[in-house]
Amino acid sequence: GRAFRKSAINGAKALDSLDEKWEGFSDSLRDKNKCDEATGRRLYDNGFRKDGTRIGNPVLGGLCKREPLLPLDESMVDGGFVLESAFNCALQAGAANGDAEALKRSIVKMKDLVRPSFDRSISEKTSEEEKK
């Protein structure tokens, strides 16, 4: 029993290692500049069958042309649309048995629990830019 399980595990580890090496080799051969026109993302192509259909689903990678991130509109976050929507969704999903006051107490309790960790992290930052 034990020897069989051990050999099965070792065999799976060996196959996993081989698969990882093959994936690395395969990725080294692909055209890293190939871009999907529809999405604007790099395309990791799995190839085509003889009939011209794709093999598997091509995986989309990073953006071909980098675009800078827009600044966060804090009015959407701080007491705004995002948090209010998340709160309502949590209530509808049954959080705190649908009790809004219990959910608010739970949120405050969680904030109090994690606040020291965030404060420590912020105090360890060296520059004002990192603290933002």
PDB file of N, CA and C in Angstrom, residues 116-127 130-131:
ATOM      1  N   PRO A 116      -4.031  47.654  12.829  1.00  0.00           N
ATOM      2  CA  PRO A 116      -2.641  47.726  13.280  1.00  0.00           C
ATOM      3  C   PRO A 116      -1.639  47.244  12.223  1.00  0.00           C
ATOM      4  N   SER A 117      -2.022  46.233  11.459  1.00  0.00           N
ATOM      5  CA  SER A 117      -1.135  45.726  10.415  1.00  0.00           C
ATOM      6  C   SER A 117      -0.902  46.777   9.336  1.00  0.00           C
ATOM      7  N   PHE A 118      -1.978  47.461   8.916  1.00  0.00           N
ATOM      8  CA  PHE A 118      -1.839  48.505   7.903  1.00  0.00           C
ATOM      9  C   PHE A 118      -1.033  49.688   8.443  1.00  0.00           C
ATOM     10  N   ASP A 119      -1.301  50.057   9.687  1.00  0.00           N
ATOM     11  CA  ASP A 119      -0.562  51.176  10.287  1.00  0.00           C
ATOM     12  C   ASP A 119       0.927  50.864  10.358  1.00  0.00           C
ATOM     13  N   ARG A 120       1.263  49.628  10.746  1.00  0.00           N
ATOM     14  CA  ARG A 120       2.676  49.224  10.802  1.00  0.00           C
ATOM     15  C   ARG A 120       3.299  49.295   9.416  1.00  0.00           C
ATOM     16  N   SER A 121       2.588  48.802   8.425  1.00  0.00           N
ATOM     17  CA  SER A 121       3.103  48.797   7.059  1.00  0.00           C
ATOM     18  C   SER A 121       3.348  50.216   6.564  1.00  0.00           C
ATOM     19  N   ILE A 122       2.420  51.111   6.842  1.00  0.00           N
ATOM     20  CA  ILE A 122       2.567  52.498   6.405  1.00  0.00           C
ATOM     21  C   ILE A 122       3.722  53.174   7.130  1.00  0.00           C
ATOM     22  N   SER A 123       3.890  52.898   8.419  1.00  0.00           N
ATOM     23  CA  SER A 123       4.955  53.550   9.174  1.00  0.00           C
ATOM     24  C   SER A 123       6.337  53.081   8.730  1.00  0.00           C
ATOM     25  N   GLU A 124       6.419  51.896   8.122  1.00  0.00           N
ATOM     26  CA  GLU A 124       7.708  51.380   7.645  1.00  0.00           C
ATOM     27  C   GLU A 124       8.106  51.960   6.289  1.00  0.00           C
ATOM     28  N   LYS A 125       7.185  52.607   5.607  1.00  0.00           N
ATOM     29  CA  LYS A 125       7.492  53.197   4.305  1.00  0.00           C
ATOM     30  C   LYS A 125       8.463  54.348   4.504  1.00  0.00           C
ATOM     31  N   THR A 126       9.339  54.538   3.520  1.00  0.00           N
ATOM     32  CA  THR A 126      10.383  55.548   3.670  1.00  0.00           C
ATOM     33  C   THR A 126      10.001  56.903   3.106  1.00  0.00           C
ATOM     34  N   SER A 127       9.302  56.931   1.995  1.00  0.00           N
ATOM     35  CA  SER A 127       8.995  58.216   1.373  1.00  0.00           C
ATOM     36  C   SER A 127       7.498  58.517   1.467  1.00  0.00           C
ATOM     37  N   GLU A 130       5.427  56.612  -1.164  1.00  0.00           N
ATOM     38  CA  GLU A 130       5.081  55.237  -0.835  1.00  0.00           C
ATOM     39  C   GLU A 130       3.926  55.172   0.152  1.00  0.00           C
ATOM     40  N   LYS A 131       3.790  56.171   0.999  1.00  0.00           N
ATOM     41  CA  LYS A 131       2.756  56.167   2.029  1.00  0.00           C
ATOM     42  C   LYS A 131       1.374  56.426   1.460  1.00  0.00           C
TER      43      LYS A 131
END
